[in-house]
PDB file of C-alpha atoms and ligand atoms in Angstrom:
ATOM      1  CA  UNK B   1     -11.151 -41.924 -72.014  1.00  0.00           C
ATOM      2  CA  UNK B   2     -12.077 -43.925 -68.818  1.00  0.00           C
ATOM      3  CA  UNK B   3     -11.195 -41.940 -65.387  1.00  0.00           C
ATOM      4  CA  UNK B   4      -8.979 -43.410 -63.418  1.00  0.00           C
ATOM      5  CA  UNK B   5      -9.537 -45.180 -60.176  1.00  0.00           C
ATOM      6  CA  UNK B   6      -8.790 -43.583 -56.412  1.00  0.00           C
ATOM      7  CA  UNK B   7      -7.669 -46.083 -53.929  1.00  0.00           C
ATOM      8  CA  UNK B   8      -7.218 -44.781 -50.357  1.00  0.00           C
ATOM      9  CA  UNK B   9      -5.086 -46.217 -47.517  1.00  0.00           C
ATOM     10  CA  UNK B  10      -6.139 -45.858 -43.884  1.00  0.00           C
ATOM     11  CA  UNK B  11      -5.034 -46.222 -40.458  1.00  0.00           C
ATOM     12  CA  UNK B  12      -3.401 -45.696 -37.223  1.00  0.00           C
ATOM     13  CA  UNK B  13       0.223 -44.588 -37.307  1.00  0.00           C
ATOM     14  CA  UNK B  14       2.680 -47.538 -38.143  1.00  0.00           C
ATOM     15  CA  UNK B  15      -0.064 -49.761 -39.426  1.00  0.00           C
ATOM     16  CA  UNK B  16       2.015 -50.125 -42.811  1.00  0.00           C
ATOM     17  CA  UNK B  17       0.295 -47.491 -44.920  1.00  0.00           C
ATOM     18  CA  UNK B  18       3.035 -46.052 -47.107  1.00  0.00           C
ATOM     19  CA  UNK B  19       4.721 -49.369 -47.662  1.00  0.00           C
ATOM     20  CA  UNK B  20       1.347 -50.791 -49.250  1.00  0.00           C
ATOM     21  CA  UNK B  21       1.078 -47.785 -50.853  1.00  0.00           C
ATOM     22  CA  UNK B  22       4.444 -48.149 -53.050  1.00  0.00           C
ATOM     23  CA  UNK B  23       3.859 -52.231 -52.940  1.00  0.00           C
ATOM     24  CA  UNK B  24      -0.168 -51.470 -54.335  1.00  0.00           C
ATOM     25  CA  UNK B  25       1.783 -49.227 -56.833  1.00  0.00           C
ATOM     26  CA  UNK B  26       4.041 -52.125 -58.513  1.00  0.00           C
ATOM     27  CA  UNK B  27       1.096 -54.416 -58.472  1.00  0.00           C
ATOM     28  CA  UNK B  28      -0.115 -51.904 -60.759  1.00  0.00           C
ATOM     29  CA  UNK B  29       2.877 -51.508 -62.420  1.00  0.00           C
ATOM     30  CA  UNK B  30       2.884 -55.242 -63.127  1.00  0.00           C
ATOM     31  CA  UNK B  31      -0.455 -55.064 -64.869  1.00  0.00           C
ATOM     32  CA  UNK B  32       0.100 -52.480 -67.169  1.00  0.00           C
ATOM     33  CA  UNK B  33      -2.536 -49.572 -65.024  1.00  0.00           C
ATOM     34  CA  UNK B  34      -0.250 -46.392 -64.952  1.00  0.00           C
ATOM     35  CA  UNK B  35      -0.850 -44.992 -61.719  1.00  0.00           C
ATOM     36  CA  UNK B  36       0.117 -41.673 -59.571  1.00  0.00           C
ATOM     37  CA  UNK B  37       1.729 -42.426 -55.885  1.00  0.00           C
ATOM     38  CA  UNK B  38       0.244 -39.321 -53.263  1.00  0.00           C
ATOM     39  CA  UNK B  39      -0.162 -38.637 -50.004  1.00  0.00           C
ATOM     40  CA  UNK B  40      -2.563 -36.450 -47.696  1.00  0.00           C
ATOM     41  CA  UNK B  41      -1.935 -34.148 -46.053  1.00  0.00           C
ATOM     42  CA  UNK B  42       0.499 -33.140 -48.722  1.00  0.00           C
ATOM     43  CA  UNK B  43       0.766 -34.490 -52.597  1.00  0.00           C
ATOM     44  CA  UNK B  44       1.327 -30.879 -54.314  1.00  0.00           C
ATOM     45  CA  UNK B  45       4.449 -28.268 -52.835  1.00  0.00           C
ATOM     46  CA  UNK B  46       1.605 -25.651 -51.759  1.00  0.00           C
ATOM     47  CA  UNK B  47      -0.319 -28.673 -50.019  1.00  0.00           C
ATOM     48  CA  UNK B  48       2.837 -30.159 -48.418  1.00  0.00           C
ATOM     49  CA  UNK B  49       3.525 -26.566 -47.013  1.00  0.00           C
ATOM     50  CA  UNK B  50       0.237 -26.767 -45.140  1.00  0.00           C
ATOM     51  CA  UNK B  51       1.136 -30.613 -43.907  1.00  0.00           C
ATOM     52  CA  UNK B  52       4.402 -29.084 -42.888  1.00  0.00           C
ATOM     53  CA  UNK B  53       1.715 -26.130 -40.146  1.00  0.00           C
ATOM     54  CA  UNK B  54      -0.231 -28.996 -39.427  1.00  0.00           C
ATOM     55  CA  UNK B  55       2.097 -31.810 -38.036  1.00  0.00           C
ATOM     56  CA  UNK B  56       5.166 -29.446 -36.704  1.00  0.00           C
ATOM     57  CA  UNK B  57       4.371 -29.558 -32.613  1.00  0.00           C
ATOM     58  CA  UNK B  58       4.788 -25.073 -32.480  1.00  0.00           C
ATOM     59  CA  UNK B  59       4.505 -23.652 -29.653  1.00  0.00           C
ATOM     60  CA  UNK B  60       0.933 -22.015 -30.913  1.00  0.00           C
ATOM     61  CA  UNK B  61      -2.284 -24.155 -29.971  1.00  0.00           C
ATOM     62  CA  UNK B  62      -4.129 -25.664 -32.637  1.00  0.00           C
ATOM     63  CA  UNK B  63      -7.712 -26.447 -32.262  1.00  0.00           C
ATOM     64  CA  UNK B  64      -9.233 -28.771 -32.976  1.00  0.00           C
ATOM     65  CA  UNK B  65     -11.721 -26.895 -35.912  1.00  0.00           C
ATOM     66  CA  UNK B  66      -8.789 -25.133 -37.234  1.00  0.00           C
ATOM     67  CA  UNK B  67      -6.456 -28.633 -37.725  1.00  0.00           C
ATOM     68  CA  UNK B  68      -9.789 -29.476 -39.178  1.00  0.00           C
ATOM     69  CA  UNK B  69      -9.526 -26.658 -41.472  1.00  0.00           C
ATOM     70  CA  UNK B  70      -6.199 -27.135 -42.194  1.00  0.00           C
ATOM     71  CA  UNK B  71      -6.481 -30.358 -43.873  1.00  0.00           C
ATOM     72  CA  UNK B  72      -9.057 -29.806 -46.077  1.00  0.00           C
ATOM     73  CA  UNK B  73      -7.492 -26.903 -46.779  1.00  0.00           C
ATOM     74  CA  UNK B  74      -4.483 -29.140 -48.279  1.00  0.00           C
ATOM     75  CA  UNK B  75      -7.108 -31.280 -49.121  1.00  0.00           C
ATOM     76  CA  UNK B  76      -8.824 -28.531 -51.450  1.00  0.00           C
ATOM     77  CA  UNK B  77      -5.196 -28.063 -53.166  1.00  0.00           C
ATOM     78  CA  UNK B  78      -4.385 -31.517 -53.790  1.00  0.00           C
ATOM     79  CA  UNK B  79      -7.977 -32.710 -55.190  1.00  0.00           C
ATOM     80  CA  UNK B  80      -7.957 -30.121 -58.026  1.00  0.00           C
ATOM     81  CA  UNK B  81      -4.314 -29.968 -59.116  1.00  0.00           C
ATOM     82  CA  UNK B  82      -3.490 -33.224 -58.578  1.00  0.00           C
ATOM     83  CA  UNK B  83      -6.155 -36.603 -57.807  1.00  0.00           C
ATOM     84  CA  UNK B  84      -8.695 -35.126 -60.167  1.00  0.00           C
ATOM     85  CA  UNK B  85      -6.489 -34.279 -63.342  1.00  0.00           C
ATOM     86  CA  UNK B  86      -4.855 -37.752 -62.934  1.00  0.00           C
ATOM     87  CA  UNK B  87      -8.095 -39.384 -62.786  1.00  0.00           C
ATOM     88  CA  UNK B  88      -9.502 -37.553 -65.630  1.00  0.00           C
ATOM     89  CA  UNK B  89      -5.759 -38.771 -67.348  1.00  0.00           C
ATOM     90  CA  UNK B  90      -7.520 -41.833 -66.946  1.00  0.00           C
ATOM     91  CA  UNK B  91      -4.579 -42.619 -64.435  1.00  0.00           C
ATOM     92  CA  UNK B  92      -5.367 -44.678 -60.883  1.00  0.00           C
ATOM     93  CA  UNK B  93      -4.017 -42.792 -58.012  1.00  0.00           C
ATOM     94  CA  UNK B  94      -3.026 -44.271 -54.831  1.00  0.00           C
ATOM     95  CA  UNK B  95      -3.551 -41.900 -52.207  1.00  0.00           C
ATOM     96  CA  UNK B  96      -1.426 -42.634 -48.423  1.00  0.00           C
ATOM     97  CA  UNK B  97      -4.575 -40.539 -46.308  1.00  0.00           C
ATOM     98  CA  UNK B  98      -7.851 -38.761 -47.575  1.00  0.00           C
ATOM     99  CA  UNK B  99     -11.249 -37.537 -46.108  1.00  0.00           C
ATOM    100  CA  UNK B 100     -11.550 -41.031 -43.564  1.00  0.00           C
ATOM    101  CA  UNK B 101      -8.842 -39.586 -41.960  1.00  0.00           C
ATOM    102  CA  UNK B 102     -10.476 -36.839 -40.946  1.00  0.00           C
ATOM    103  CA  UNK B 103     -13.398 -38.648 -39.789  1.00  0.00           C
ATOM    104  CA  UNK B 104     -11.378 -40.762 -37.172  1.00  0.00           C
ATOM    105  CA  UNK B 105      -8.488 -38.507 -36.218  1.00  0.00           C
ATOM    106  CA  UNK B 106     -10.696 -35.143 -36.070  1.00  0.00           C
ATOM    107  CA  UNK B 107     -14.156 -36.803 -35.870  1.00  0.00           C
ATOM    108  CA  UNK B 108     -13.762 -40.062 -33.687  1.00  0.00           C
ATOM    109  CA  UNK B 109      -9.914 -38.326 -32.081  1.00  0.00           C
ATOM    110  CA  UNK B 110     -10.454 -35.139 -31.083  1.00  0.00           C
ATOM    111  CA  UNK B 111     -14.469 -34.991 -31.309  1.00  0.00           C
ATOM    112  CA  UNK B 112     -15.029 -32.447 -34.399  1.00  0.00           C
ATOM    113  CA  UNK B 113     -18.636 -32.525 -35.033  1.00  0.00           C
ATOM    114  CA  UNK B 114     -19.378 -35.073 -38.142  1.00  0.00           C
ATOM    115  CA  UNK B 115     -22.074 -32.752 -39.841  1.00  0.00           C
ATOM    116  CA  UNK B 116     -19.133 -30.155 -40.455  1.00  0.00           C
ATOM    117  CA  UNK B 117     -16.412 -32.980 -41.677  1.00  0.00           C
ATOM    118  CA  UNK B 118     -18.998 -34.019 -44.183  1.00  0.00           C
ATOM    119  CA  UNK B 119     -20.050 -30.251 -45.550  1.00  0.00           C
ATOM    120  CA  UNK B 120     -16.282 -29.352 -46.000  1.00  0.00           C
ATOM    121  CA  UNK B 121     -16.152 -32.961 -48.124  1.00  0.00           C
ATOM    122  CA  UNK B 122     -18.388 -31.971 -49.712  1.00  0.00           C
ATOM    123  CA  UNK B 123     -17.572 -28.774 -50.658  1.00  0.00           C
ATOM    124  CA  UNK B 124     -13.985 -29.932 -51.222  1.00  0.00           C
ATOM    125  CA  UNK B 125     -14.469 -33.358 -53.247  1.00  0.00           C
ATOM    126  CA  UNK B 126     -17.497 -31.850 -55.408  1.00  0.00           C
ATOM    127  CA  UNK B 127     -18.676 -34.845 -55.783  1.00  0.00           C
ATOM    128  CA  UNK B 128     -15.160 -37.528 -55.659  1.00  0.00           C
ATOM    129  CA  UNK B 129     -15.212 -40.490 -53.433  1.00  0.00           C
ATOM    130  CA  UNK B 130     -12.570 -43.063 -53.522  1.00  0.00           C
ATOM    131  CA  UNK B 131     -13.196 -45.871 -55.809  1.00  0.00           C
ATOM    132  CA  UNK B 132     -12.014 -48.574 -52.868  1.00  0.00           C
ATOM    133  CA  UNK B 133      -9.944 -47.759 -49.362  1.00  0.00           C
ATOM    134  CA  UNK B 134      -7.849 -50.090 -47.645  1.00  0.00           C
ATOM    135  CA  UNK B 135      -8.033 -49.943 -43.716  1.00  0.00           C
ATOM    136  CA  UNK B 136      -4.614 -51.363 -42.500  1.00  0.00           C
ATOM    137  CA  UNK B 137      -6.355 -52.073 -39.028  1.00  0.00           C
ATOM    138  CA  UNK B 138      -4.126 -53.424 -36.439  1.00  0.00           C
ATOM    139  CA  UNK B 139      -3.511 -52.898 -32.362  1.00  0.00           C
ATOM    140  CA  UNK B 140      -2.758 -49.374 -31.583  1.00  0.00           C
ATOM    141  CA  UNK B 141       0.399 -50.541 -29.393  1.00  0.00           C
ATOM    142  CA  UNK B 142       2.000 -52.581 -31.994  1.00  0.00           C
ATOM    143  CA  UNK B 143       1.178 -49.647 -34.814  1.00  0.00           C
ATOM    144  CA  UNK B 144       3.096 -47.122 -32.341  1.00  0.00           C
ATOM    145  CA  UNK B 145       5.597 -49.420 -31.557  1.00  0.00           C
ATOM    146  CA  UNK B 146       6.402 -49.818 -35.428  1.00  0.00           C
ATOM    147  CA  UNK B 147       6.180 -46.050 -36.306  1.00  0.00           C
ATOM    148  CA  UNK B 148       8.780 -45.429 -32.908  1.00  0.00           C
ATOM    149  CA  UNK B 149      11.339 -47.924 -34.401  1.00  0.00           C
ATOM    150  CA  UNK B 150      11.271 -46.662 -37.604  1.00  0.00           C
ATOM    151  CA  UNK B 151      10.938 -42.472 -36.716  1.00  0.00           C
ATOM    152  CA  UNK B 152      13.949 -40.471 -37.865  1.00  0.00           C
ATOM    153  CA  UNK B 153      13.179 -36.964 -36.754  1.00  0.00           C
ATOM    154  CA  UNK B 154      11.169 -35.620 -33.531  1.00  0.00           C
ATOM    155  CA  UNK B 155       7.710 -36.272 -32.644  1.00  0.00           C
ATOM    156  CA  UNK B 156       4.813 -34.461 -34.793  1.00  0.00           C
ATOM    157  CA  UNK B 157       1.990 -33.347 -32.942  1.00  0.00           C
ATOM    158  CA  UNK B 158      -0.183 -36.412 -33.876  1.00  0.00           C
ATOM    159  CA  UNK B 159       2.763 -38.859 -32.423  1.00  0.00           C
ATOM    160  CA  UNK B 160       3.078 -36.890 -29.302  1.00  0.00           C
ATOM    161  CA  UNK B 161      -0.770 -38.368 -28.389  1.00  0.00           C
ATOM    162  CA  UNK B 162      -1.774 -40.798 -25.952  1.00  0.00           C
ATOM    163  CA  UNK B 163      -2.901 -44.611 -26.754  1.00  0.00           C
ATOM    164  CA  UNK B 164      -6.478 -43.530 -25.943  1.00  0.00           C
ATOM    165  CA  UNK B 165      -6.805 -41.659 -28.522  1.00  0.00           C
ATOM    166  CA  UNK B 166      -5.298 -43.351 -30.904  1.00  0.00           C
ATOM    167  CA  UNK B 167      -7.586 -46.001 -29.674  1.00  0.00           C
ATOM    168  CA  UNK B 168     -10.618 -43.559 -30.607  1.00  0.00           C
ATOM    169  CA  UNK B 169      -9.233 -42.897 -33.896  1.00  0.00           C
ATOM    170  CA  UNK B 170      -8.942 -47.120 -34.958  1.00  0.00           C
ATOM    171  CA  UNK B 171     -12.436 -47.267 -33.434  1.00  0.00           C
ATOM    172  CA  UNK B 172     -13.616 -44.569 -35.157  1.00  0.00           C
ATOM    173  CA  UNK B 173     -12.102 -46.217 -38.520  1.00  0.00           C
ATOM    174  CA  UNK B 174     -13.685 -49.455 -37.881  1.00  0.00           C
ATOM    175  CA  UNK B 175     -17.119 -47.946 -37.702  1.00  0.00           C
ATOM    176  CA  UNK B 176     -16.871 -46.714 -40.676  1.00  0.00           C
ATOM    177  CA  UNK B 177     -15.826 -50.140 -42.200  1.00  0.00           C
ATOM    178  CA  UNK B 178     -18.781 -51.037 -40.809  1.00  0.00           C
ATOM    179  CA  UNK B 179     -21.077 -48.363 -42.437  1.00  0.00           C
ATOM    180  CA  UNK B 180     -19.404 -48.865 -45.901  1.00  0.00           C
ATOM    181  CA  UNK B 181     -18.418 -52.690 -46.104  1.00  0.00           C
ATOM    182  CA  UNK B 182     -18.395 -52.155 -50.094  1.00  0.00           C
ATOM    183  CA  UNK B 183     -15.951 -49.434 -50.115  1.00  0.00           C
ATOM    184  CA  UNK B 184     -13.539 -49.892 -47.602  1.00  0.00           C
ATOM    185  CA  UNK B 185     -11.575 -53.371 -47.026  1.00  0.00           C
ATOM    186  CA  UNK B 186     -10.425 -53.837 -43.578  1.00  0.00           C
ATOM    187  CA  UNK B 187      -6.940 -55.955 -43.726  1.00  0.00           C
ATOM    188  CA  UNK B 188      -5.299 -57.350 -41.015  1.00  0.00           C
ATOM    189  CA  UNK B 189      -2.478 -55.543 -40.951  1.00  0.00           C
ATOM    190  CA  UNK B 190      -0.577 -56.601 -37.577  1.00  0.00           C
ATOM    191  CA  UNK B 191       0.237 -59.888 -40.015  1.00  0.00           C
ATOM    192  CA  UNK B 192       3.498 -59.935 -41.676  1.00  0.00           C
ATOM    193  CA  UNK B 193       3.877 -58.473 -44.676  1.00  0.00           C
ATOM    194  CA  UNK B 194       3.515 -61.026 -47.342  1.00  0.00           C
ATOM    195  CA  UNK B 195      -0.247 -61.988 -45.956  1.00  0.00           C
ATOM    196  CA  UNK B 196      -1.022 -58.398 -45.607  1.00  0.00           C
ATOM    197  CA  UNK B 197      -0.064 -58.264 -49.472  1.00  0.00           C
ATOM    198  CA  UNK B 198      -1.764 -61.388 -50.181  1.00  0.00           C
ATOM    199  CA  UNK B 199      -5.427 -59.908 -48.713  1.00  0.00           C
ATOM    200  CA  UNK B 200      -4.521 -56.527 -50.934  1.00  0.00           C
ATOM    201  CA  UNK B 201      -4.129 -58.183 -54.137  1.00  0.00           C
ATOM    202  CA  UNK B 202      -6.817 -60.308 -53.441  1.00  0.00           C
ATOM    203  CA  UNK B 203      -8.979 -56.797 -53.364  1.00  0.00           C
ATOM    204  CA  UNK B 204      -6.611 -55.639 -56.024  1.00  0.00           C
ATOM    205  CA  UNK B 205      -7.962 -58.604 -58.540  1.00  0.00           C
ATOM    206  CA  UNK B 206     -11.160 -57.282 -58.045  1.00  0.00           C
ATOM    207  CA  UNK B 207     -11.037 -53.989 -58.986  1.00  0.00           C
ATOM    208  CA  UNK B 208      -8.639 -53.902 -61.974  1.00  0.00           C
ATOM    209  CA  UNK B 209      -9.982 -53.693 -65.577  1.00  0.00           C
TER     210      UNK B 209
HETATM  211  N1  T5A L 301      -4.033 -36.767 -40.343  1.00  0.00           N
HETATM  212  C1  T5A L 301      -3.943 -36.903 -41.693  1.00  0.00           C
HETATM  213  C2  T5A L 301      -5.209 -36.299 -39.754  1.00  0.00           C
HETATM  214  O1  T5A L 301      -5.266 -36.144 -38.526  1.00  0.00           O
HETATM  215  N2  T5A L 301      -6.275 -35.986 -40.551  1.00  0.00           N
HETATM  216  C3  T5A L 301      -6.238 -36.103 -41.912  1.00  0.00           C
HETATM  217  O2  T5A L 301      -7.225 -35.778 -42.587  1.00  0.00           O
HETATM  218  C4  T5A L 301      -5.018 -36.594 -42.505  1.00  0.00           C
HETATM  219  C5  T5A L 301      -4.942 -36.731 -43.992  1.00  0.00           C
HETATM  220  C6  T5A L 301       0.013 -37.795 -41.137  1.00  0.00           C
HETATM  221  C7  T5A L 301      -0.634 -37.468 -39.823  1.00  0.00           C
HETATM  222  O3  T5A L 301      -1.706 -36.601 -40.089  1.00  0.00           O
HETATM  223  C8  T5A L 301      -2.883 -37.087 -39.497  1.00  0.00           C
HETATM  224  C9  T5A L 301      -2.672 -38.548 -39.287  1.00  0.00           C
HETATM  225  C10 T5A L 301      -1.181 -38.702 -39.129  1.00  0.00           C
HETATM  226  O4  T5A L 301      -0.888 -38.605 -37.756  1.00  0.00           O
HETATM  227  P1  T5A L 301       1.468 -39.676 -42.051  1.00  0.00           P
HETATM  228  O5  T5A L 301       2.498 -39.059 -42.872  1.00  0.00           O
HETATM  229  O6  T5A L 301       0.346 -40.329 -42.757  1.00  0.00           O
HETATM  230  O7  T5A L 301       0.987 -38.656 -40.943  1.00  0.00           O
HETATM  231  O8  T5A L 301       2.221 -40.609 -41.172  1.00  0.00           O
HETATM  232  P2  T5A L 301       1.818 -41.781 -40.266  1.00  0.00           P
HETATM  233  O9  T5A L 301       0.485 -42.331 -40.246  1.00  0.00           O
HETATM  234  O10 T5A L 301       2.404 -41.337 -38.971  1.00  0.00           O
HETATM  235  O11 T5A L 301       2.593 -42.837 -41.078  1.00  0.00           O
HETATM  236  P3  T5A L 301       3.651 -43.793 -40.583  1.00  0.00           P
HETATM  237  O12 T5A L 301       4.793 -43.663 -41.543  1.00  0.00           O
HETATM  238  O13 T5A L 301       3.893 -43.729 -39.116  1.00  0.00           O
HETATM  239  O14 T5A L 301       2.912 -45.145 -40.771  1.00  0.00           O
HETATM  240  P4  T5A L 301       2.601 -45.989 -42.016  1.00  0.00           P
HETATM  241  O15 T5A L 301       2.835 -45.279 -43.289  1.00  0.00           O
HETATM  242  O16 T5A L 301       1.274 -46.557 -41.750  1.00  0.00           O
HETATM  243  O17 T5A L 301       3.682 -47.158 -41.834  1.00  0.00           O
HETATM  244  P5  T5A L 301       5.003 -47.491 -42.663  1.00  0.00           P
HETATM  245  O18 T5A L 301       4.635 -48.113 -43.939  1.00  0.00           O
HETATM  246  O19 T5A L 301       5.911 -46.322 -42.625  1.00  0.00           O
HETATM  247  O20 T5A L 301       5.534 -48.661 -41.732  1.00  0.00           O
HETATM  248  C11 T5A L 301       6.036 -48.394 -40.431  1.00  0.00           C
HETATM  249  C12 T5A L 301       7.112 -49.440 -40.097  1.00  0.00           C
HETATM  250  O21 T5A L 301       6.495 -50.713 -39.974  1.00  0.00           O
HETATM  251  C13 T5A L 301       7.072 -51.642 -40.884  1.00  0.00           C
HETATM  252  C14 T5A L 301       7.710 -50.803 -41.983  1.00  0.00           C
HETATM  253  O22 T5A L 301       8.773 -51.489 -42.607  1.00  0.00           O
HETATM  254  C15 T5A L 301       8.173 -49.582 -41.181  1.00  0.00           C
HETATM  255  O23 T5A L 301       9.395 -49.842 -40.557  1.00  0.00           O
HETATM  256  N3  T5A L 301       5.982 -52.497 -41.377  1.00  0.00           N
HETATM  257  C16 T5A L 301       5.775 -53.758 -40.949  1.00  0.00           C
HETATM  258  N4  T5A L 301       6.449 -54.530 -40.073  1.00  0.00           N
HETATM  259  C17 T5A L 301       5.974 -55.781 -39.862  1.00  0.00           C
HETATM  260  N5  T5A L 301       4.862 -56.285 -40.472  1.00  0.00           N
HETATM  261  C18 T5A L 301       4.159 -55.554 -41.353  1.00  0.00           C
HETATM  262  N6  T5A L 301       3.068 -56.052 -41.915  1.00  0.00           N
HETATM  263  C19 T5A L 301       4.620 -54.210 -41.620  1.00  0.00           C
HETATM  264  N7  T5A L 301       4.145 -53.215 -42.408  1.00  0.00           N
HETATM  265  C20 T5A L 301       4.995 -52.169 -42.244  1.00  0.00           C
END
């Protein structure tokens, strides 16, 4: 059987990710690839307990290495008992979040060293990369000002940050566009939503069967 593909969707908060997820889901739908809709951190009930430690604002401090830890930690979880056994399904899963997330929020956000990112990848992935990411890139004050008007609950402890650093984290992502112009699309995602879904099938076209 052929494995499935991994598509990835990046970016700032508010830049649209989990609405192209589900719409990058029907397109799928529509041509006949079965695929399985996830999200990091999170995707299995053991990895969406650790999502639940690492966005709830406690009152203990979390560094920096141990938010690090944390996600591929839920990382770890989700890979093996969900991503890989789809894939190997030969099912395409669309994943809201993965490992470039942790290179701009903990890498290019808070400063984690790189090296140490890519040796728990490593470690944790065994050897899975996404097959193509999408970087919704857009301004960091229109991105917050979407994710503000559409928040239900209180403030997690990656909303509660400043611009700057948000501003670090959509640099941080566009570098690595840079580095890996075959994997990762950058869309323009401050468009409205119909050309932002016009660029993604455009990608789309290109890597279905
Ligand atoms: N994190 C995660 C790390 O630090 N390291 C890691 O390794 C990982 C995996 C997770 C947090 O964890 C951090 C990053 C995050 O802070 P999350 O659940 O992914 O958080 O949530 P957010 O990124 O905060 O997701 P949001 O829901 O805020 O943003 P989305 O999913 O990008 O945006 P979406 O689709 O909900 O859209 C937001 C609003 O904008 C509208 C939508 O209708 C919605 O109202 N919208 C548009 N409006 C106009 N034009 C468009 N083109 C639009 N697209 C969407």
């Amino acid at each position: 059987m052929t494995r499935g593909s991994l598509i990835t969707l990046e970016g700032i908060e508010g830049a649209g990710k989990s609405t192209i997820a589900r719409w990058v889901c029907e397109w799928l739908d529509r041509h006949a690839i079965r695929a399985t809709l996830t999200r990091e951190p999170g995707g299995t009930p053991l990895a969406e307990r650790v999502r639940q430690i690492v966005l709830e604002r406690g009152q203990e401090r979390l560094s920096a290495a141990a938010e690090t830890l944390l996600m591929f930690a839920a990382r770890g979880i989700h890979v093996e008992n969900l991503i890989r056994p789809a894939l190997e399904r030969g099912e395409w899963v669309v994943c809201d979040r993965f490992t470039d997330a942790t290179r701009a929020y903990q890498g290019g956000g808070r400063g984690v060293d790189a090296a140490l990112i890519e040796s728990l990848a490593d470690e944790v992935q065994n050897g899975l990369q996404p097959d193509c990411t999408l970087l919704l890139d857009l301004p960091v004050a229109v991105g917050l000002e979407r994710a503000r008007s559409r928040r239900a609950g209180p403030v997690d402890r990656f909303e509660a940050e400043t611009q700057t650093f948000f501003e670090r984290v959509r640099a941080a992502y566009l570098e690595l566009a840079r580095r890996e112009p075959r994997r990762i699309h950058v869309i323009d995602a401050s468009l409205p939503l119909e050309a932002v879904t016009r660029q993604i099938g455009a990608v789309l076209e290109r890597l279905a069967p």
